[in-house]
Coordinates of C-alpha atoms and ligand atoms in Angstrom, one line a residue:
X17 CA 30.2 -32.3 -16.3
X18 CA 27.5 -30.5 -14.4
X19 CA 25.4 -27.8 -14.7
X20 CA 25.9 -25.7 -12.0
X21 CA 28.5 -27.4 -9.9
X22 CA 29.6 -25.2 -6.5
X23 CA 33.7 -24.8 -6.1
X24 CA 35.2 -25.9 -3.5
X25 CA 35.2 -22.6 -0.7
X26 CA 37.6 -21.5 2.1
X27 CA 34.6 -20.6 4.3
X28 CA 36.5 -17.9 4.4
X29 CA 35.4 -14.2 6.2
X30 CA 36.0 -11.5 4.8
X31 CA 38.9 -9.7 5.1
X32 CA 38.8 -6.5 5.3
X33 CA 42.3 -4.7 6.0
X34 CA 43.4 -2.0 4.0
X35 CA 46.9 -2.9 3.3
X36 CA 49.8 -0.5 2.3
X37 CA 51.9 -2.0 0.3
X38 CA 55.4 -1.6 0.1
X39 CA 55.2 -0.4 -3.3
X40 CA 53.3 2.5 -2.6
X41 CA 49.9 1.8 -3.4
X42 CA 46.5 1.8 -1.2
X43 CA 44.7 -1.3 -2.4
X44 CA 41.1 -1.8 -1.9
X45 CA 40.1 -4.2 1.1
X46 CA 39.1 -7.8 -0.3
X47 CA 35.5 -7.9 -1.8
X48 CA 34.1 -11.3 -1.1
X49 CA 31.5 -11.3 1.2
X50 CA 30.6 -13.8 4.1
X51 CA 31.0 -17.6 3.5
X52 CA 31.9 -17.9 0.1
X53 CA 30.0 -20.3 -1.9
X54 CA 30.7 -19.3 -5.4
X55 CA 28.9 -20.9 -8.6
X56 CA 31.0 -21.7 -12.3
X57 CA 29.4 -19.9 -15.5
X58 CA 27.0 -22.4 -16.9
X59 CA 28.9 -25.5 -18.6
X60 CA 28.0 -26.7 -21.7
X61 CA 30.1 -28.8 -24.9
X62 CA 29.0 -25.6 -27.6
X63 CA 26.9 -26.6 -29.9
X64 CA 28.3 -26.9 -33.2
X65 CA 26.6 -24.3 -36.0
X66 CA 26.3 -22.1 -32.9
X67 CA 26.0 -18.4 -33.0
X68 CA 26.7 -16.1 -30.5
X69 CA 27.4 -12.1 -30.3
X70 CA 30.7 -12.9 -28.4
X71 CA 33.3 -15.2 -28.1
X72 CA 36.1 -14.9 -25.7
X73 CA 38.9 -17.4 -25.9
X74 CA 40.3 -18.2 -22.9
X75 CA 38.9 -17.8 -18.8
X76 CA 41.6 -16.6 -17.2
X77 CA 42.4 -12.8 -15.9
X78 CA 41.9 -10.9 -19.5
X79 CA 39.3 -13.5 -20.2
X80 CA 37.0 -13.5 -16.9
X81 CA 37.0 -9.7 -16.9
X82 CA 35.7 -9.5 -20.9
X83 CA 32.8 -12.1 -20.0
X84 CA 31.8 -10.5 -16.5
X85 CA 31.8 -6.8 -18.1
X86 CA 30.3 -7.9 -21.3
X87 CA 27.6 -9.6 -19.5
X88 CA 26.8 -6.8 -17.1
X89 CA 26.4 -5.1 -20.2
X90 CA 23.5 -7.3 -21.5
X91 CA 25.9 -9.1 -24.1
X92 CA 25.3 -12.7 -24.0
X93 CA 28.8 -14.6 -24.0
X94 CA 30.6 -17.9 -25.1
X95 CA 33.3 -18.7 -23.4
X96 CA 35.7 -21.2 -24.6
X97 CA 38.4 -23.3 -22.7
X98 CA 41.2 -25.0 -23.4
X99 CA 41.5 -26.7 -19.8
X100 CA 39.5 -28.4 -17.5
X101 CA 36.7 -26.8 -15.0
X102 CA 38.5 -28.4 -12.1
X103 CA 35.0 -28.8 -10.3
X104 CA 35.2 -32.2 -9.6
X105 CA 36.9 -34.4 -6.7
X106 CA 39.5 -36.7 -8.4
X107 CA 39.7 -40.6 -6.3
X108 CA 41.9 -38.5 -2.9
X109 CA 38.2 -36.0 -2.3
X110 CA 40.2 -33.1 -3.5
X111 CA 40.5 -31.3 -6.8
X112 CA 44.1 -30.5 -6.7
X113 CA 47.1 -32.4 -6.1
X114 CA 49.9 -31.1 -4.1
X115 CA 53.5 -30.3 -5.1
X116 CA 55.0 -32.8 -3.1
X117 CA 52.9 -36.3 -4.6
X118 CA 51.8 -34.7 -8.2
X119 CA 50.2 -36.9 -10.1
X120 CA 47.8 -36.5 -13.7
X121 CA 46.5 -33.6 -12.6
X122 CA 49.5 -31.6 -12.4
X123 CA 50.9 -31.0 -15.9
X124 CA 49.1 -30.7 -19.5
X125 CA 49.6 -33.3 -21.9
X126 CA 53.0 -35.0 -20.1
X127 CA 54.5 -38.4 -19.3
X128 CA 56.7 -37.2 -17.1
X129 CA 56.1 -34.2 -14.7
X130 CA 59.0 -30.7 -15.7
X131 CA 59.0 -29.0 -11.9
X132 CA 60.1 -25.4 -12.4
X133 CA 63.1 -26.7 -9.1
X134 CA 63.8 -29.7 -11.0
X135 CA 66.5 -31.1 -8.4
X136 CA 67.0 -30.9 -5.0
X137 CA 70.6 -31.9 -3.0
X138 CA 71.7 -32.6 -6.9
X139 CA 69.0 -35.2 -7.5
X140 CA 66.7 -34.7 -9.8
X141 CA 63.2 -35.2 -8.7
X142 CA 60.5 -35.4 -11.8
X143 CA 58.6 -38.5 -11.8
X144 CA 56.3 -40.0 -14.7
X145 CA 52.4 -39.9 -14.4
X146 CA 49.7 -40.8 -16.6
X147 CA 49.1 -37.9 -19.8
X148 CA 46.1 -36.3 -18.8
X149 CA 44.9 -32.8 -19.2
X150 CA 46.2 -31.4 -16.0
X151 CA 46.4 -28.2 -14.6
X152 CA 50.4 -26.6 -15.6
X153 CA 51.7 -26.7 -18.7
X154 CA 55.4 -26.0 -19.1
X155 CA 55.8 -25.3 -22.7
X156 CA 58.9 -25.9 -24.4
X157 CA 60.4 -23.3 -26.9
X158 CA 63.8 -23.3 -28.3
X159 CA 65.1 -21.1 -25.4
X160 CA 62.7 -21.3 -22.6
X161 CA 59.5 -23.2 -21.0
X162 CA 57.3 -21.1 -20.3
X163 CA 55.1 -22.0 -17.4
X164 CA 51.2 -21.3 -17.6
X165 CA 47.9 -22.7 -16.1
X166 CA 44.9 -24.3 -17.7
X167 CA 41.7 -24.7 -16.8
X168 CA 39.0 -22.5 -16.0
X169 CA 40.3 -19.8 -14.0
X170 CA 43.9 -20.1 -16.0
X171 CA 46.6 -19.0 -14.6
X172 CA 45.0 -17.8 -11.3
X173 CA 44.7 -22.1 -11.0
X174 CA 48.0 -22.3 -10.3
X175 CA 49.9 -19.1 -9.5
X176 CA 51.3 -17.8 -6.2
X177 CA 48.3 -15.0 -5.9
X178 CA 50.9 -12.3 -5.4
X179 CA 48.8 -9.2 -6.8
X180 CA 51.1 -6.1 -7.0
X181 CA 50.3 -2.9 -8.2
X182 CA 53.6 -1.7 -10.3
X183 CA 55.0 2.0 -8.5
X184 CA 53.6 4.6 -10.4
X185 CA 56.7 5.9 -11.3
X186 CA 57.5 2.8 -13.4
X187 CA 54.2 2.6 -15.1
X188 CA 55.2 5.1 -18.3
X189 CA 57.6 2.5 -19.3
X190 CA 55.4 -0.9 -18.7
X191 CA 52.0 1.1 -20.9
X192 CA 53.4 3.8 -22.4
X193 CA 50.3 4.8 -24.3
X194 CA 48.0 4.4 -21.6
X195 CA 46.9 7.8 -18.9
X196 CA 48.3 6.6 -15.5
X197 CA 46.3 8.6 -14.4
X198 CA 43.1 6.7 -15.3
X199 CA 44.9 3.5 -14.2
X200 CA 45.8 4.2 -10.8
X201 CA 42.6 6.2 -10.2
X202 CA 40.0 3.7 -11.3
X203 CA 41.3 0.3 -12.7
X204 CA 44.2 -0.4 -10.8
X205 CA 41.4 0.0 -7.4
X206 CA 38.8 -2.1 -9.4
X207 CA 41.4 -4.8 -10.6
X208 CA 42.6 -5.2 -6.9
X209 CA 38.7 -4.8 -5.5
X210 CA 37.6 -7.6 -7.7
X211 CA 40.2 -10.2 -7.3
X212 CA 40.3 -9.7 -3.4
X213 CA 43.7 -8.7 -2.8
X214 CA 44.4 -8.5 1.1
X215 CA 47.7 -8.8 3.1
X216 CA 49.4 -10.3 5.8
X217 CA 48.6 -9.3 9.2
X218 CA 52.0 -7.5 10.3
X219 CA 51.8 -9.2 14.1
X220 CA 51.5 -12.5 12.8
X221 CA 53.8 -12.2 10.3
X222 CA 56.2 -11.3 12.6
X223 CA 55.6 -14.3 14.9
X224 CA 54.6 -17.5 13.1
X225 CA 57.3 -20.1 11.8
X226 CA 55.0 -20.3 8.5
X227 CA 57.3 -17.1 7.5
X228 CA 60.4 -17.7 9.4
X229 CA 62.1 -18.0 5.9
X230 CA 60.8 -14.4 5.3
X231 CA 62.1 -12.9 7.9
X232 CA 65.0 -14.0 7.3
X233 CA 64.8 -13.1 3.6
X234 CA 64.2 -9.3 5.3
X235 CA 66.6 -9.1 7.5
X236 CA 69.4 -10.1 5.3
X237 CA 68.3 -7.4 2.7
X238 CA 67.8 -4.8 4.8
X239 CA 71.4 -5.9 6.5
X240 CA 72.9 -5.4 2.5
X241 CA 70.7 -2.1 3.0
X242 CA 68.2 -3.3 0.3
X243 CA 64.3 -2.2 1.4
X244 CA 62.2 -5.7 1.9
X245 CA 58.9 -4.9 0.9
X246 CA 55.5 -6.7 2.5
X247 CA 53.6 -8.1 -1.1
X248 CA 49.6 -8.6 -1.3
X249 CA 48.2 -11.7 -1.9
X250 CA 44.3 -12.8 -3.3
X251 CA 45.5 -15.9 -0.7
X252 CA 42.8 -15.8 2.4
X253 CA 44.8 -14.8 5.1
X254 CA 42.5 -15.3 7.6
X255 CA 42.1 -18.8 5.8
X256 CA 46.1 -19.1 6.4
X257 CA 46.0 -17.7 10.1
X258 CA 42.9 -20.9 10.8
X259 CA 45.3 -23.1 9.1
X260 CA 48.2 -22.4 11.3
X261 CA 46.2 -22.8 14.6
X262 CA 45.1 -26.1 13.3
X263 CA 41.4 -25.0 13.4
X264 CA 40.9 -25.2 8.9
X265 CA 42.4 -27.6 6.6
X266 CA 46.1 -27.3 5.6
X267 CA 46.3 -25.1 1.9
X268 CA 49.1 -22.9 2.1
X269 CA 50.7 -24.6 4.7
X270 CA 49.9 -28.2 3.5
X271 CA 52.5 -27.9 -0.1
X272 CA 49.8 -27.2 -2.1
X273 CA 50.9 -24.4 -4.8
X274 CA 51.8 -24.6 -8.7
X275 CA 49.1 -27.5 -9.3
X276 CA 46.0 -25.6 -7.5
X277 CA 45.0 -24.9 -3.8
X278 CA 42.0 -26.8 -2.5
X279 CA 41.1 -24.0 0.1
X280 CA 42.6 -20.5 1.0
X281 CA 43.2 -18.9 -2.6
X282 CA 41.0 -16.6 -4.1
X283 CA 41.3 -18.0 -7.9
X284 CA 39.4 -16.8 -10.4
X285 CA 37.1 -19.7 -9.3
X286 CA 35.9 -17.5 -5.9
X287 CA 36.0 -14.1 -7.2
X288 CA 35.4 -13.1 -11.5
X289 CA 33.9 -16.2 -12.1
X290 CA 31.1 -16.4 -9.6
X291 CA 30.2 -12.9 -10.8
X292 CA 29.8 -13.8 -13.9
X293 CA 27.7 -16.7 -13.1
X294 CA 25.2 -14.4 -11.4
X295 CA 24.8 -12.5 -14.7
X296 CA 23.3 -15.5 -16.7
X297 CA 24.6 -14.7 -19.6
X298 CA 27.7 -16.6 -19.8
X299 CA 28.3 -20.2 -21.3
X300 CA 31.7 -21.7 -20.5
X301 CA 33.3 -24.7 -22.7
X302 CA 35.8 -25.9 -20.9
X303 CA 37.8 -29.1 -23.0
X304 CA 37.8 -27.2 -25.9
X305 CA 40.7 -25.3 -28.1
X306 CA 40.3 -22.5 -30.3
X307 CA 42.1 -23.4 -33.7
X308 CA 41.1 -21.1 -36.5
X309 CA 39.4 -17.7 -36.6
X310 CA 37.9 -16.3 -40.0
X311 CA 36.2 -13.7 -41.4
X312 CA 32.3 -15.1 -42.2
X313 CA 30.3 -14.6 -45.1
X314 CA 27.1 -13.2 -43.7
X315 CA 29.3 -10.9 -41.6
X316 CA 31.2 -11.9 -38.2
X317 CA 33.9 -14.8 -37.6
X318 CA 34.1 -18.5 -37.9
X319 CA 35.6 -19.6 -35.0
X320 CA 36.9 -23.4 -35.4
X321 CA 37.1 -24.8 -32.2
X322 CA 38.4 -29.0 -31.3
X323 CA 36.8 -30.4 -28.1
X324 CA 39.4 -32.5 -26.3
X325 CA 39.2 -35.6 -24.2
X326 CA 41.0 -35.7 -20.8
X327 CA 43.7 -37.6 -22.4
X328 CA 44.5 -35.0 -24.7
X329 CA 42.6 -36.3 -27.9
X330 CA 40.3 -34.4 -30.6
X331 CA 36.5 -35.9 -30.0
X332 CA 34.9 -33.3 -32.5
X333 CA 35.7 -30.2 -34.4
X334 CA 33.2 -27.7 -34.2
X335 CA 32.4 -24.3 -35.7
X336 CA 30.7 -21.2 -34.1
X337 CA 30.1 -18.1 -35.3
X338 CA 30.6 -15.1 -33.5
X339 CA 29.8 -11.3 -34.1
X340 CA 33.1 -10.6 -32.3
X341 CA 35.9 -12.5 -31.0
X342 CA 37.7 -11.4 -28.1
X343 CA 41.2 -13.4 -27.8
X344 CA 42.7 -14.4 -23.8
X345 CA 44.2 -17.4 -24.6
X346 CA 47.3 -15.3 -22.4
X347 CA 50.4 -13.9 -24.3
X348 CA 51.7 -17.6 -25.8
X349 CA 48.2 -18.7 -26.1
X350 CA 46.9 -15.4 -27.6
X351 CA 50.1 -15.1 -30.1
X352 CA 50.5 -18.1 -31.4
X353 CA 47.2 -18.3 -32.7
X354 CA 47.4 -14.3 -34.2
X355 CA 51.0 -15.0 -35.9
X356 CA 49.1 -19.2 -37.1
X357 CA 45.9 -17.2 -38.5
X358 CA 48.2 -14.0 -40.1
X359 CA 50.2 -16.2 -42.0
X360 CA 48.1 -18.9 -42.7
X361 CA 45.9 -16.5 -44.9
X362 CA 43.0 -17.0 -42.4
X363 CA 43.5 -13.4 -41.1
X364 CA 45.8 -11.8 -43.4
X365 CA 45.3 -8.1 -43.0
X366 CA 46.6 -8.0 -39.3
X367 CA 49.2 -6.7 -38.9
X368 CA 53.1 -7.1 -39.3
X369 CA 53.5 -6.4 -34.9
X370 CA 51.6 -9.6 -34.7
X371 CA 53.8 -12.3 -32.8
X372 CA 56.6 -9.1 -31.5
X373 CA 57.3 -7.8 -28.1
X374 CA 57.3 -10.9 -26.7
X375 CA 59.6 -11.2 -22.6
X376 CA 60.0 -13.1 -19.8
X377 CA 59.0 -10.4 -17.5
X378 CA 62.9 -11.0 -16.7
X379 CA 62.2 -14.2 -14.4
X380 CA 65.4 -15.7 -13.1
X381 CA 65.3 -17.9 -10.1
X382 CA 68.7 -18.7 -7.5
X383 CA 68.9 -19.8 -4.1
X384 CA 71.7 -19.0 -1.4
X385 CA 72.7 -21.2 1.7
X386 CA 72.5 -19.9 4.5
X387 CA 75.0 -19.9 7.9
X388 CA 73.8 -22.6 10.3
X389 CA 72.6 -20.1 12.6
X390 CA 70.6 -18.5 10.0
X391 CA 67.7 -21.3 9.3
X392 CA 64.6 -20.4 7.1
X393 CA 62.4 -23.0 8.8
X394 CA 61.1 -26.7 8.2
X395 CA 57.6 -24.8 8.1
X396 CA 57.1 -23.0 5.3
X397 CA 53.6 -21.6 3.9
X398 CA 53.9 -22.0 0.1
X399 CA 52.6 -18.3 -0.6
X400 CA 55.2 -15.2 -0.6
X401 CA 54.4 -12.2 1.4
X402 CA 57.7 -10.5 0.7
X403 CA 60.1 -8.7 -2.0
X404 CA 63.3 -6.9 -2.5
X405 CA 62.9 -3.5 -4.0
X406 CA 66.0 -2.7 -6.5
X407 CA 64.2 -1.9 -9.3
X408 CA 65.6 1.7 -9.6
X409 CA 69.4 1.1 -8.7
X410 CA 69.9 -2.5 -10.2
X411 CA 66.6 -3.3 -12.5
X412 CA 66.0 -6.2 -10.1
X413 CA 62.6 -6.9 -8.4
X414 CA 63.6 -10.2 -5.9
X415 CA 60.3 -12.2 -3.7
X416 CA 61.4 -13.8 -1.0
X417 CA 60.1 -17.0 -1.7
X418 CA 59.7 -20.4 -0.1
X419 CA 61.2 -24.1 -0.2
X420 CA 58.3 -25.8 1.3
X421 CA 60.6 -29.5 1.8
X422 CA 59.5 -30.1 5.1
X423 CA 62.6 -30.0 6.5
X424 CA 65.4 -27.1 7.7
X425 CA 67.0 -26.7 4.1
X426 CA 69.4 -23.2 5.7
X427 CA 68.0 -22.0 2.1
X428 CA 67.5 -18.6 1.1
X429 CA 65.4 -19.1 -2.2
X430 CA 64.5 -16.0 -4.6
X431 CA 62.6 -15.1 -8.0
X432 CA 63.4 -12.3 -9.5
X433 CA 61.5 -10.0 -12.0
X434 CA 64.3 -8.2 -13.8
X435 CA 64.5 -5.1 -16.6
X436 CA 65.7 -7.2 -19.0
X437 CA 65.3 -5.8 -21.9
X438 CA 65.7 -8.4 -24.5
X439 CA 62.1 -9.2 -26.6
X440 CA 62.0 -12.5 -28.6
X441 CA 59.3 -12.8 -31.9
X442 CA 56.6 -15.9 -32.6
X443 CA 57.1 -16.7 -36.2
X444 CA 55.0 -19.3 -38.2
X445 CA 57.2 -22.5 -39.3
X446 CA 55.6 -24.2 -42.7
X447 CA 57.4 -27.2 -42.3
X448 CA 56.6 -28.2 -38.7
X449 CA 53.4 -26.1 -39.0
X450 CA 53.4 -25.1 -36.1
X451 CA 54.7 -21.6 -33.6
X452 CA 58.3 -21.1 -32.5
X453 CA 60.1 -18.7 -30.2
X454 CA 63.1 -17.2 -31.3
X455 CA 64.5 -16.6 -27.3
X456 CA 67.7 -17.8 -26.5
X457 CA 68.8 -19.2 -23.3
X458 CA 72.1 -16.2 -23.3
X459 CA 69.4 -13.5 -23.0
X460 CA 68.9 -14.7 -19.6
X461 CA 72.1 -12.9 -18.8
X462 CA 71.2 -9.4 -18.3
X463 CA 68.0 -10.3 -16.0
X464 CA 71.2 -12.8 -14.2
X465 CA 73.0 -9.7 -13.9
X466 CA 70.6 -7.8 -12.9
X467 CA 69.8 -9.9 -10.2
X468 CA 73.4 -10.4 -8.6
X469 CA 73.3 -6.7 -8.1
X470 CA 70.6 -7.9 -4.8
X471 CA 72.5 -11.6 -4.0
X472 CA 76.1 -11.2 -4.8
X473 CA 75.8 -8.2 -2.0
X474 CA 73.7 -10.1 0.3
X475 CA 76.1 -12.9 -0.1
X476 CA 79.2 -10.9 0.4
X477 CA 77.3 -9.2 3.7
X478 CA 77.0 -12.3 5.1
X479 CA 79.8 -14.2 4.0
X480 CA 77.3 -16.8 2.3
X481 CA 77.3 -18.6 -0.8
X482 CA 75.0 -19.9 -3.7
X483 CA 72.8 -23.0 -3.7
X484 CA 74.0 -25.1 -6.9
X485 CA 71.7 -28.1 -6.4
X486 CA 68.7 -26.9 -7.2
X487 CA 68.5 -26.5 -11.2
X488 CA 70.3 -29.4 -11.5
X489 CA 74.5 -30.3 -10.7
X490 CA 76.7 -27.8 -9.9
X491 CA 73.8 -25.0 -11.8
X492 CA 73.1 -21.6 -9.8
X493 CA 71.1 -20.1 -11.6
X494 CA 67.3 -21.1 -12.8
X495 CA 67.4 -19.1 -16.6
X496 CA 65.3 -21.9 -18.3
X497 CA 62.4 -20.7 -17.5
X498 CA 59.3 -18.1 -17.1
X499 CA 56.1 -18.1 -15.2
X500 CA 55.3 -14.4 -16.5
X501 CA 54.5 -14.8 -20.8
X502 CA 53.8 -11.1 -21.8
X503 CA 53.1 -9.5 -25.1
X504 CA 53.3 -10.6 -28.8
X505 CA 50.1 -8.2 -29.7
X506 CA 51.2 -5.5 -27.9
X507 CA 49.0 -2.5 -26.9
X508 CA 49.2 0.3 -29.6
X509 CA 51.6 -1.7 -32.2
X510 CA 49.5 -4.8 -32.9
X511 CA 45.9 -3.1 -31.8
X512 CA 45.3 0.3 -31.1
X513 CA 45.1 2.0 -27.9
X514 CA 42.8 -0.2 -26.3
X515 CA 43.2 -3.8 -27.8
X516 CA 41.1 -3.7 -30.7
X517 CA 43.2 -5.7 -33.3
X518 CA 45.1 -4.1 -36.7
X519 CA 43.0 -4.6 -40.1
X520 CA 39.7 -6.0 -38.9
X521 CA 36.4 -4.9 -37.2
X522 CA 35.3 -7.2 -34.2
X523 CA 38.7 -9.2 -33.1
X524 CA 40.4 -8.0 -29.4
X525 CA 43.3 -9.1 -27.3
X526 CA 42.5 -8.7 -24.2
X527 CA 45.1 -10.5 -22.2
X528 CA 48.8 -10.3 -21.2
X529 CA 49.2 -10.6 -24.9
X530 CA 49.0 -6.7 -24.7
X531 CA 51.9 -5.6 -22.2
X532 CA 55.0 -5.3 -23.9
X533 CA 56.7 -7.7 -22.3
X534 CA 57.6 -6.5 -18.4
X535 CA 55.5 -5.3 -15.6
X536 CA 58.6 -4.3 -13.1
X537 CA 56.2 -6.4 -10.4
X538 CA 54.1 -10.1 -11.0
X539 CA 51.7 -9.1 -13.5
X540 CA 47.8 -10.4 -13.1
X541 CA 46.8 -7.6 -11.2
X542 CA 48.1 -4.9 -14.7
X543 CA 46.6 -7.7 -17.1
X544 CA 43.0 -7.2 -14.8
X545 CA 43.6 -3.5 -14.5
X546 CA 44.3 -3.0 -18.2
X547 CA 41.4 -5.3 -18.9
X548 CA 38.9 -3.3 -16.8
X549 CA 40.1 0.0 -18.8
X550 CA 39.8 -1.9 -22.2
X551 CA 36.5 -3.4 -21.9
X552 CA 34.5 -0.3 -20.8
X553 CA 35.6 1.6 -23.8
X554 CA 35.0 -1.0 -26.1
X555 CA 31.4 -1.8 -24.9
X556 CA 31.0 2.0 -24.7
X557 CA 31.9 1.9 -28.6
X558 CA 31.1 -0.7 -30.0
X559 CA 28.7 -2.3 -28.8
Ligands
FAE686 P1 46.1 -16.7 -18.7 O1 45.8 -16.5 -16.9 O2 47.2 -17.3 -18.8 O3 44.8 -17.7 -19.4 C1 44.6 -18.2 -20.4 C2 43.7 -19.5 -20.9 O4 43.2 -19.5 -22.3 C3 44.4 -20.6 -20.2 O5 43.1 -20.9 -19.2 C4 44.3 -21.2 -21.4 O6 44.3 -23.0 -21.1 C5 43.6 -20.5 -22.3 N1 43.7 -21.1 -23.7 C6 44.9 -20.9 -24.3 N2 44.7 -21.0 -25.7 C7 43.5 -21.5 -26.2 C8 42.8 -22.0 -27.2 N3 43.8 -22.1 -28.1 N4 41.7 -22.0 -26.9 C9 40.6 -22.0 -26.2 N5 41.5 -22.0 -24.6 C10 43.0 -21.4 -24.3 O7 46.2 -15.8 -19.7 N6 51.2 -13.6 -11.5 C11 51.6 -12.8 -10.1 O8 51.1 -11.8 -11.0 N7 51.6 -13.0 -9.1 C12 51.8 -14.7 -8.9 O9 51.8 -14.8 -7.9 C13 52.0 -15.2 -10.3 N8 52.6 -16.6 -10.1 C14 52.5 -17.0 -11.0 C15 53.0 -18.9 -10.7 C16 52.9 -19.6 -12.3 C17 53.2 -20.8 -11.7 C18 52.6 -19.6 -13.1 C19 52.4 -20.5 -14.0 C20 52.3 -18.1 -13.2 C21 52.3 -17.4 -12.3 N9 51.8 -15.5 -12.3 C22 52.0 -15.0 -11.2 C23 51.8 -15.1 -14.1 C24 49.9 -15.0 -13.8 O10 49.2 -16.6 -13.5 C25 49.7 -14.7 -15.5 O11 50.6 -13.6 -15.6 C26 48.0 -14.9 -15.6 O12 47.4 -15.7 -15.7 C27 48.2 -14.6 -17.3 O13 46.8 -13.5 -17.5 P2 46.3 -14.1 -18.7 O14 45.0 -13.3 -18.7 O15 47.1 -13.4 -20.1

């Protein structure tokens, strides 16, 4: 692996639009300057026996915020990331593969794809692939498959980039112990600016074929009396317009999403990670997985790390001593580590809240079959830009999502975020020596009922029906998965009000594990803003 790889760039110009979100927040303009030539932090396999001031487990939103702010405060940081660097093109000259032709790069250590939409026209679409440390993990627990990004940049590599600040009146239910004024005055604006959040140009939205599916979604929502709200994104909208004009290589308009975007999407590879590189204080070790954290005899913590091959085999085991350790392995990764470490006696003083309060952000998916006079378009951008807001009345916020199949399907497709109150718990299973999650498929029913407050009404207004061919044969609801795992080390319960883990000094959770199961909208802006808030306090008081 080279030391200073240059990320594939969008050659995007700066988007300086101020975009007033339908959610009511005024979002900062994109802060990327000029033609992007982004660099990653220094990459090196961490040395066995090393001693570091701060070790960050994971390189998604929480981990990137922690590493950046620590380094800017003068602290040397070692980041450990179990996934690949995603900086080197494959045989086809591209770093990432497309959704239509998934290859070994698509899935994390699987021999067969596990597409979120398993069927099309009733036929299964999964296929065999070589086992490889691919970008999307479909992690299976008893009642739910949890999709997560794997690699330097975490979930930002695979997600749809929908960057939504929750409505302020909902914030008290999301993070009840956090000062909302501070969040909306300081940390949400900081997160939105740091992530490069912007909105689609309204005139282009109204005219382009690529968003016909969203205009149909808006028309039908409004005809049933629901507000349609525009949703900002971290995709470079100017670049997308050039894709449509034929002057830029297609990415969002070329079926890229889920397994990475080669162009156009401002993942953390183009926002926080180049800023981290610029500090010169951060080293990152891709294909390294933390398995153990235990107090060291001379102070600090001994961290055990497995180095992985791209086939998933362990090629080396190392120990590193860190004065302070930041758990940023994502809701599932952090929860699994903490539950195991408490149960196996490595960190017995972690409190009984560890592993609890996990939720799916109420995710449920559904498709509707439109009338023949309401086609949704053969050409669909992979990036959603709007949603239907029935949160207050029905407990559901539904993204109008694309189905970019390349043919006319007359389908409208939605990912709903619902107020599903069910919460699950991670526990250590001594027999299998693995961490279980006790979620049950039936626990999705409240979320389905909430989503139905929107779609039953639309179907009745339009005289239409649900699709039954997307998640199996004659199956309406995509109730088997979540894209938005949240909780497991809940703020103010497993930690203090800033993410310091109870029972130990110098151990922190700083990712989606802090959020108690639901954010009312897509979660990564809230994860980023909360991490910005917490790390500021931690640097001021603990370093
Ligand atoms: P995350 O970004 O998951 O980063 C954790 C990192 O830790 C990963 O890179 C892991 O590989 C790594 N890791 C885990 N365990 C270990 C270990 N033991 N040792 C070393 N490294 C480890 O965490 N959210 C939105 O707001 N808008 C969207 O449009 C959206 N779309 C999504 C679409 C898909 C398909 C998926 C899967 C997710 C989507 N999300 C979306 C969710 C969003 O990506 C997710 O909430 C955040 O990425 C979570 O951020 P964290 O920092 O908690």
